[in-house]
Coordinates of C-alpha atoms and ligand atoms in Angstrom, one line a residue:
M1129 CA 128.8 88.0 51.5
E1130 CA 132.1 86.6 50.0
R1131 CA 132.9 82.8 50.3
T1132 CA 136.2 81.2 49.7
V1133 CA 136.6 77.7 48.3
E1134 CA 139.9 75.8 48.6
H1135 CA 141.2 73.2 46.1
R1136 CA 140.3 69.7 47.2
A1137 CA 142.6 66.7 46.7
R1138 CA 139.6 64.3 46.8
L1139 CA 135.9 64.7 46.7
E1140 CA 133.9 61.9 48.3
G1141 CA 130.5 61.5 49.8
A1142 CA 126.7 61.4 49.4
V1143 CA 124.5 64.5 49.2
I1144 CA 120.8 65.2 49.1
P1145 CA 119.9 68.4 47.3
P1146 CA 116.8 70.3 48.3
G1147 CA 113.4 69.4 46.8
D1148 CA 112.8 70.3 43.2
K1149 CA 111.9 74.0 42.8
S1150 CA 109.9 73.6 39.7
I1151 CA 107.8 70.8 41.1
S1152 CA 107.3 72.4 44.5
H1153 CA 106.1 75.7 42.9
R1154 CA 103.5 73.8 40.8
A1155 CA 102.5 71.7 43.8
A1156 CA 101.8 74.8 45.9
L1157 CA 100.0 76.8 43.2
L1158 CA 97.8 74.1 41.7
N1159 CA 96.8 72.7 45.1
A1160 CA 95.9 76.2 46.2
I1161 CA 93.1 76.2 43.6
A1162 CA 92.1 72.6 44.1
D1163 CA 89.0 71.4 45.9
G1164 CA 90.5 70.3 49.2
D1165 CA 93.6 69.8 51.2
A1166 CA 97.0 68.3 50.0
R1167 CA 100.2 67.4 51.7
V1168 CA 103.5 68.4 50.0
S1169 CA 106.7 66.9 51.4
N1170 CA 110.3 67.7 50.7
F1171 CA 109.2 71.1 49.5
C1172 CA 112.0 73.2 48.0
V1173 CA 113.9 75.5 50.4
G1174 CA 115.3 79.0 49.9
D1175 CA 114.2 82.5 48.9
D1176 CA 112.3 81.4 45.8
R1177 CA 110.1 79.2 48.0
S1178 CA 109.2 82.2 50.2
S1179 CA 108.4 84.1 47.0
M1180 CA 105.9 81.6 45.7
L1181 CA 104.3 80.9 49.1
G1182 CA 104.2 84.6 49.9
C1183 CA 102.3 85.4 46.7
L1184 CA 99.8 82.5 47.2
R1185 CA 99.3 83.6 50.8
G1186 CA 98.8 87.2 49.6
L1187 CA 95.9 85.8 47.5
G1188 CA 94.4 84.3 50.6
A1189 CA 95.6 80.7 50.2
G1190 CA 95.8 78.6 53.4
I1191 CA 99.3 77.2 53.6
E1192 CA 100.5 75.6 56.8
E1193 CA 104.0 74.3 57.6
R1194 CA 103.9 71.1 59.7
G1195 CA 106.2 68.5 61.2
S1196 CA 109.8 68.4 62.2
G1197 CA 112.9 66.3 62.2
G1198 CA 112.8 65.2 58.5
E1199 CA 109.0 65.0 58.6
E1200 CA 108.5 68.7 57.6
H1201 CA 105.7 69.2 55.0
F1202 CA 103.2 71.7 53.9
I1203 CA 99.4 71.4 54.0
I1204 CA 97.9 73.4 51.2
R1205 CA 94.3 74.1 51.8
G1206 CA 92.7 74.4 48.4
G1207 CA 89.6 76.5 48.3
G1208 CA 88.7 75.7 44.7
K1209 CA 89.4 77.5 41.4
L1210 CA 87.7 80.7 42.6
G1211 CA 88.7 80.4 46.3
L1212 CA 91.5 83.0 46.1
S1213 CA 90.7 86.7 46.8
E1214 CA 91.9 90.2 45.9
P1215 CA 95.3 90.9 47.6
D1216 CA 95.4 94.1 49.6
D1217 CA 99.0 94.9 48.5
A1218 CA 101.3 94.2 45.6
L1219 CA 102.4 90.5 45.4
Y1220 CA 106.2 90.2 45.7
S1221 CA 108.0 87.6 43.5
G1222 CA 111.5 88.4 44.8
N1223 CA 114.1 86.8 42.4
S1224 CA 111.7 84.1 41.2
G1225 CA 110.8 84.2 37.5
T1226 CA 108.7 81.0 37.9
T1227 CA 106.6 82.6 40.6
M1228 CA 105.9 85.7 38.6
R1229 CA 105.1 84.0 35.4
L1230 CA 103.0 81.1 36.8
V1231 CA 101.1 83.3 39.3
S1232 CA 100.4 85.8 36.4
G1233 CA 98.4 83.0 34.7
L1234 CA 96.1 83.0 37.8
L1235 CA 96.0 86.8 38.1
A1236 CA 94.8 87.1 34.5
A1237 CA 91.9 84.8 35.2
L1238 CA 90.7 85.7 38.7
P1239 CA 88.0 88.4 38.9
F1240 CA 89.9 91.1 40.9
F1241 CA 92.6 93.7 40.7
S1242 CA 96.2 92.7 41.5
V1243 CA 99.8 93.9 41.1
I1244 CA 102.8 91.6 41.0
T1245 CA 106.4 92.8 41.2
G1246 CA 109.9 91.4 42.0
D1247 CA 113.5 92.4 42.8
A1248 CA 115.7 94.4 40.5
S1249 CA 116.9 91.4 38.6
L1250 CA 113.3 90.1 38.0
R1251 CA 112.1 93.6 37.0
R1252 CA 114.7 93.5 34.2
R1253 CA 113.5 90.1 32.8
P1254 CA 111.1 89.9 29.8
M1255 CA 107.4 89.7 30.6
K1256 CA 106.0 90.5 27.2
R1257 CA 106.3 86.8 26.4
I1258 CA 103.5 86.1 28.9
L1259 CA 101.5 89.3 28.5
L1260 CA 101.0 88.8 24.7
P1261 CA 99.2 85.4 24.9
L1262 CA 97.3 86.5 28.1
E1263 CA 96.0 89.5 26.2
M1264 CA 95.0 87.3 23.3
M1265 CA 93.0 85.3 25.8
G1266 CA 91.2 88.6 26.7
A1267 CA 93.2 89.5 29.9
R1268 CA 93.4 93.1 31.0
V1269 CA 97.0 93.6 32.1
M1270 CA 99.5 96.4 32.1
G1271 CA 103.2 96.5 32.7
R1272 CA 106.1 98.9 33.0
G1273 CA 108.1 99.7 29.9
G1274 CA 105.1 99.5 27.5
G1275 CA 104.0 96.2 28.9
S1276 CA 107.3 94.3 28.7
L1277 CA 108.5 94.6 32.3
A1278 CA 107.2 94.1 35.9
P1279 CA 105.5 95.4 37.9
L1280 CA 102.5 94.0 36.2
A1281 CA 98.9 95.0 37.0
F1282 CA 95.9 92.8 36.3
E1283 CA 92.1 93.3 36.2
G1284 CA 91.4 89.6 35.9
G1285 CA 88.5 87.5 34.6
C1286 CA 86.6 86.3 31.5
L1287 CA 89.3 84.6 29.4
R1288 CA 88.8 82.6 26.2
G1289 CA 90.9 79.8 25.0
I1290 CA 93.5 80.3 22.2
E1291 CA 95.9 78.2 20.2
Y1292 CA 99.3 79.7 20.7
E1293 CA 102.6 79.0 18.9
M1294 CA 105.2 79.8 21.5
P1295 CA 108.2 81.8 20.2
V1296 CA 110.5 80.4 22.9
A1297 CA 110.7 76.9 24.5
S1298 CA 109.9 78.2 28.0
A1299 CA 108.2 76.1 30.6
Q1300 CA 107.3 79.2 32.5
L1301 CA 105.5 80.6 29.5
K1302 CA 103.8 77.3 28.7
S1303 CA 102.7 76.9 32.4
C1304 CA 101.3 80.5 32.6
I1305 CA 99.1 79.9 29.5
L1306 CA 98.0 76.5 30.7
I1307 CA 97.1 77.8 34.2
A1308 CA 95.0 80.6 32.6
G1309 CA 93.5 78.0 30.3
L1310 CA 92.0 76.2 33.3
Y1311 CA 89.7 79.2 33.6
A1312 CA 89.2 80.1 30.0
E1313 CA 86.1 79.4 27.9
G1314 CA 86.8 76.7 25.3
E1315 CA 90.1 75.0 24.9
T1316 CA 93.6 76.4 25.1
T1317 CA 96.5 74.9 23.2
V1318 CA 100.2 75.8 23.3
V1319 CA 102.5 74.6 20.6
Q1320 CA 106.1 74.4 21.8
P1321 CA 109.1 74.9 19.5
A1322 CA 110.9 72.2 21.5
E1323 CA 110.1 70.2 24.6
S1324 CA 110.6 72.0 27.9
R1325 CA 110.0 70.7 31.5
D1326 CA 106.5 69.2 31.7
H1327 CA 105.7 69.3 35.4
T1328 CA 102.6 71.5 35.0
E1329 CA 100.8 69.3 32.5
R1330 CA 101.9 66.1 34.5
M1331 CA 100.5 67.5 37.7
M1332 CA 97.3 68.9 36.2
G1333 CA 96.8 65.4 34.7
A1334 CA 97.3 63.8 38.2
M1335 CA 94.8 66.3 39.6
G1336 CA 92.1 65.3 37.1
A1337 CA 92.3 68.2 34.8
D1338 CA 91.2 67.8 31.2
V1339 CA 94.7 68.1 29.7
E1340 CA 96.2 66.4 26.7
K1341 CA 99.7 66.2 25.3
D1342 CA 100.3 65.4 21.6
G1343 CA 103.9 65.7 20.7
L1344 CA 104.8 69.4 21.2
R1345 CA 101.2 70.4 21.6
V1346 CA 99.5 70.6 25.0
T1347 CA 95.8 71.3 25.3
V1348 CA 93.8 72.1 28.4
R1349 CA 90.1 72.6 28.9
P1350 CA 88.4 74.4 31.8
S1351 CA 88.7 72.0 34.8
N1352 CA 88.4 71.8 38.5
L1353 CA 91.3 70.2 40.2
K1354 CA 91.4 67.4 42.8
P1355 CA 94.1 68.0 45.5
V1356 CA 97.1 65.7 45.2
D1357 CA 99.7 64.7 47.8
I1358 CA 103.2 65.1 46.5
Q1359 CA 106.6 63.8 47.7
V1360 CA 108.9 66.2 45.8
P1361 CA 112.1 64.6 44.5
S1362 CA 115.5 66.3 44.9
D1363 CA 116.2 69.0 42.4
I1364 CA 118.3 67.8 39.4
S1365 CA 119.4 71.4 38.9
G1366 CA 120.9 71.4 42.4
A1367 CA 122.3 67.9 41.8
A1368 CA 124.0 69.1 38.6
F1369 CA 126.7 70.9 40.6
W1370 CA 127.7 67.7 42.4
L1371 CA 127.5 65.6 39.2
V1372 CA 129.8 68.1 37.4
A1373 CA 132.1 68.2 40.4
G1374 CA 132.3 64.4 40.5
A1375 CA 132.9 64.0 36.8
A1376 CA 135.4 66.9 36.3
H1377 CA 137.5 66.5 39.5
P1378 CA 140.4 64.1 39.0
N1379 CA 139.8 62.2 42.2
A1380 CA 136.2 62.0 43.1
R1381 CA 133.2 59.8 43.7
V1382 CA 129.9 61.6 44.6
T1383 CA 126.5 60.1 45.1
V1384 CA 123.4 62.3 44.8
R1385 CA 120.3 60.8 46.3
G1386 CA 116.6 60.8 45.4
V1387 CA 117.0 63.1 42.3
G1388 CA 114.1 63.8 40.0
I1389 CA 114.8 62.2 36.6
N1390 CA 111.7 63.4 34.7
P1391 CA 113.0 63.0 31.0
S1392 CA 112.2 66.7 30.3
R1393 CA 114.8 67.6 32.9
T1394 CA 117.6 65.1 32.3
G1395 CA 119.5 66.9 29.6
V1396 CA 122.4 67.3 32.0
L1397 CA 122.8 63.5 32.2
D1398 CA 122.6 63.1 28.5
V1399 CA 125.2 65.9 27.9
L1400 CA 127.6 64.6 30.7
R1401 CA 127.3 61.0 29.3
E1402 CA 128.1 62.2 25.8
M1403 CA 131.1 64.0 27.2
G1404 CA 132.2 60.6 28.5
A1405 CA 131.2 61.1 32.1
N1406 CA 131.1 58.1 34.4
I1407 CA 127.6 58.5 35.8
R1408 CA 125.4 55.6 37.1
V1409 CA 121.7 55.7 37.8
E1410 CA 120.7 53.5 40.8
N1411 CA 117.5 52.8 42.7
A1412 CA 115.2 54.2 40.1
R1413 CA 111.7 54.7 41.5
E1414 CA 108.5 56.6 40.7
D1415 CA 106.6 58.9 43.2
G1416 CA 103.3 60.2 42.1
N1417 CA 103.8 61.2 38.5
E1418 CA 107.5 62.0 38.8
P1419 CA 110.4 59.5 38.5
S1420 CA 113.6 59.7 40.7
A1421 CA 116.8 57.8 41.3
D1422 CA 120.2 58.0 43.0
L1423 CA 123.0 59.3 40.7
V1424 CA 126.7 58.4 41.2
A1425 CA 129.4 60.5 39.4
E1426 CA 133.0 59.6 39.4
S1427 CA 136.2 61.2 37.9
S1428 CA 136.0 60.9 34.2
D1429 CA 138.0 61.4 31.1
L1430 CA 135.8 64.1 29.6
R1431 CA 135.8 65.1 25.9
G1432 CA 134.4 68.3 24.3
I1433 CA 131.1 68.1 22.4
D1434 CA 128.6 70.3 20.6
I1435 CA 125.6 71.2 22.8
G1436 CA 122.7 72.8 20.8
G1437 CA 119.3 72.4 19.3
E1438 CA 116.4 70.6 20.9
I1439 CA 118.3 69.6 24.0
I1440 CA 118.8 73.2 25.2
P1441 CA 115.4 73.6 27.1
R1442 CA 116.1 70.3 28.9
V1443 CA 119.5 71.5 30.1
I1444 CA 119.0 75.3 30.3
D1445 CA 119.7 75.8 34.0
E1446 CA 122.7 73.4 34.0
L1447 CA 124.7 75.1 31.2
P1448 CA 126.9 77.2 33.4
A1449 CA 128.0 74.1 35.4
L1450 CA 128.5 72.2 32.2
A1451 CA 130.7 75.0 30.9
M1452 CA 132.9 74.4 33.9
A1453 CA 133.0 70.6 33.1
A1454 CA 133.9 71.5 29.5
S1455 CA 136.9 73.6 30.7
Q1456 CA 138.3 70.3 32.0
A1457 CA 137.5 68.2 28.9
R1458 CA 139.8 67.2 26.0
G1459 CA 139.0 69.3 23.0
V1460 CA 136.4 72.0 22.3
T1461 CA 132.9 72.3 23.5
T1462 CA 130.4 74.5 21.8
I1463 CA 127.2 75.7 23.5
R1464 CA 124.7 77.2 21.0
D1465 CA 121.0 78.1 20.6
A1466 CA 121.1 79.1 24.3
A1467 CA 120.4 82.9 24.0
E1468 CA 117.7 82.4 26.7
L1469 CA 120.6 82.3 29.2
R1470 CA 121.0 86.0 28.7
V1471 CA 117.6 86.7 30.3
K1472 CA 117.9 84.5 33.4
E1473 CA 118.7 85.8 36.9
S1474 CA 121.8 87.3 35.3
D1475 CA 123.2 87.3 31.8
R1476 CA 124.5 83.7 32.4
I1477 CA 126.5 83.7 29.1
S1478 CA 128.7 86.6 30.1
A1479 CA 128.7 85.8 33.9
T1480 CA 129.9 82.2 33.2
A1481 CA 132.5 83.3 30.6
E1482 CA 133.8 86.1 32.9
G1483 CA 134.1 83.9 36.0
L1484 CA 135.6 80.9 34.4
S1485 CA 138.0 83.0 32.4
A1486 CA 139.2 84.7 35.6
L1487 CA 140.0 81.2 36.9
G1488 CA 142.1 80.5 33.7
A1489 CA 139.5 78.7 31.5
K1490 CA 139.7 79.3 27.7
I1491 CA 136.2 80.4 27.0
R1492 CA 134.7 82.7 24.5
E1493 CA 131.2 84.2 24.5
T1494 CA 129.0 84.0 21.4
D1495 CA 125.6 85.6 20.9
D1496 CA 123.7 82.4 21.8
G1497 CA 126.3 80.5 23.8
M1498 CA 130.0 79.9 24.4
T1499 CA 133.0 78.1 23.0
I1500 CA 135.2 76.4 25.5
E1501 CA 138.6 75.0 24.8
G1502 CA 139.2 72.3 27.3
G1503 CA 142.2 71.2 29.2
A1504 CA 142.7 74.4 31.1
K1505 CA 144.6 74.4 34.4
L1506 CA 142.3 76.4 36.7
R1507 CA 143.9 78.7 39.4
G1508 CA 142.0 80.3 42.2
A1509 CA 141.0 84.0 41.8
E1510 CA 138.3 86.5 42.7
V1511 CA 135.1 85.9 40.8
A1512 CA 131.6 87.5 40.9
S1513 CA 128.3 85.7 41.2
H1514 CA 126.4 88.6 39.7
G1515 CA 123.8 87.9 42.5
D1516 CA 122.8 84.7 40.6
H1517 CA 122.5 81.5 42.5
R1518 CA 123.6 79.2 39.7
I1519 CA 126.6 81.3 38.9
A1520 CA 127.7 81.3 42.6
M1521 CA 127.5 77.5 42.7
T1522 CA 129.2 77.0 39.3
M1523 CA 132.2 79.1 40.5
A1524 CA 132.3 77.1 43.8
V1525 CA 132.5 73.8 41.8
A1526 CA 135.3 75.4 39.7
G1527 CA 137.0 76.4 43.0
L1528 CA 137.1 72.7 44.1
V1529 CA 139.2 71.9 41.0
A1530 CA 141.2 75.1 40.8
E1531 CA 144.6 75.3 42.5
G1532 CA 144.7 77.5 45.6
T1533 CA 141.8 79.7 46.8
T1534 CA 138.8 80.9 44.9
A1535 CA 136.9 83.9 46.4
I1536 CA 133.2 84.2 45.2
G1537 CA 131.5 87.6 45.7
E1538 CA 127.8 87.7 46.7
A1539 CA 128.0 84.0 47.4
D1540 CA 124.9 84.1 49.5
A1541 CA 122.9 84.3 46.2
A1542 CA 123.0 80.4 46.5
D1543 CA 120.2 80.8 49.1
V1544 CA 117.7 81.5 46.4
S1545 CA 117.6 77.7 45.6
Y1546 CA 120.1 75.9 47.8
P1547 CA 120.7 77.4 51.3
S1548 CA 122.7 74.3 52.5
F1549 CA 125.0 74.4 49.5
W1550 CA 128.1 75.7 51.3
E1551 CA 127.7 73.3 54.2
T1552 CA 127.4 70.4 51.8
L1553 CA 130.5 71.6 49.9
D1554 CA 132.5 71.7 53.1
R1555 CA 131.4 68.2 54.0
L1556 CA 132.3 66.7 50.6
G1557 CA 136.0 67.4 50.6
A1558 CA 138.3 64.8 52.1
G1559 CA 142.0 65.8 52.4
G1560 CA 141.3 69.3 51.1
Ligands
S3P2304 C1 111.5 76.9 35.1 C2 111.7 77.0 33.7 C3 112.9 77.5 33.2 C4 114.1 77.5 34.2 C5 113.7 78.0 35.5 C6 112.5 77.2 36.1 C7 110.1 76.4 35.5 O1 112.7 78.8 32.7 O2 115.1 78.2 33.7 O3 114.7 77.9 36.4 O4 110.0 76.0 36.7 O5 109.2 76.4 34.7 P1 112.1 79.2 31.3 O6 110.7 78.6 31.2 O7 112.1 80.7 31.2 O8 113.1 78.6 30.3

């Protein structure tokens, strides 16, 4: 479905993005193997949630949706580490890389046969990165394309701990190994090349697992998990679109409420601040093991900066939106060390460069990032989402700033993580 976005003279209002997807996924999966029931509130919405819950239900997990009128929550009925059972059909991960990679950590460990697959985009994404360490742990697993692509088939059970130097700073890879490590004999250690989001190790810790973090090393020993109730904060990756809109639009003030500000996720705030963005953090609080706050972004005199190195894993999902902000900054912004963007739901380097160029931005692709010359006057045009939620939403934010009308193809891709995005966008504009 195509969506059009009109230029807005002013952006003003308060928004509440959906619950954090990464935290929700871990809350469901880890509680599904815990010893008892847990309540998870403000669970993420969208197609990726159906993917994770569908896979867990396919494994026999008891997951009930309860409540209404703002009180919606899930009860996850943990049946213990070995409480899940052989699925009678292939598990379907849809578009969700997190689902496939985290659930694979379980499938490698559980003593039965299983197959997991996904949509066309996910079946193109690299899975060798998880199969390699899982095989080192003793897992029996096969995949398409010589074991590098889904569908993946497991004959699970009998894992042993390993020490693994991760070749990429991927939280999905780290989490897959740590989840398998809960079941393995001995201890399992991952060594990260740079810090990536740490929700898995935080949540395992809160659930009583024997997990330890030492700099970039995380070690887990076989553990049973206690269920943990979780109030999921709003997703900073969803909030990022409104923060960029607020900072890059010449006449804006946008408040985003209850956003998760776990330091392993706040790269977008660090980058925007370094660009000179006017962003305030208000009402900081802590829920369970995860901090949150309200964020206020106002029109800012942005400047171009260099974005690369260790910050990249902490800002990986927000780079397309930040490229849009960079197109409105003074001077040049360079994004480098971000080749991982090429293996997301789409090739986000070329999708971002193609879409923003069509709107008049001066942006050049590089192998591992982009170079953006700021100060471009954007003009509405037809752009493609490439079926990728974050590209659809980046183009929508660009459309708010661009003159005239921006038409975004396959705009419903936003439903993967943010089904209410378009409604919120309509509400934010005053005097459009
Ligand atoms: C995620 C990790 C990141 C991120 C994805 C969610 C997670 O992927 O891009 O949207 O929840 O662990 P990688 O681990 O592949 O970098």
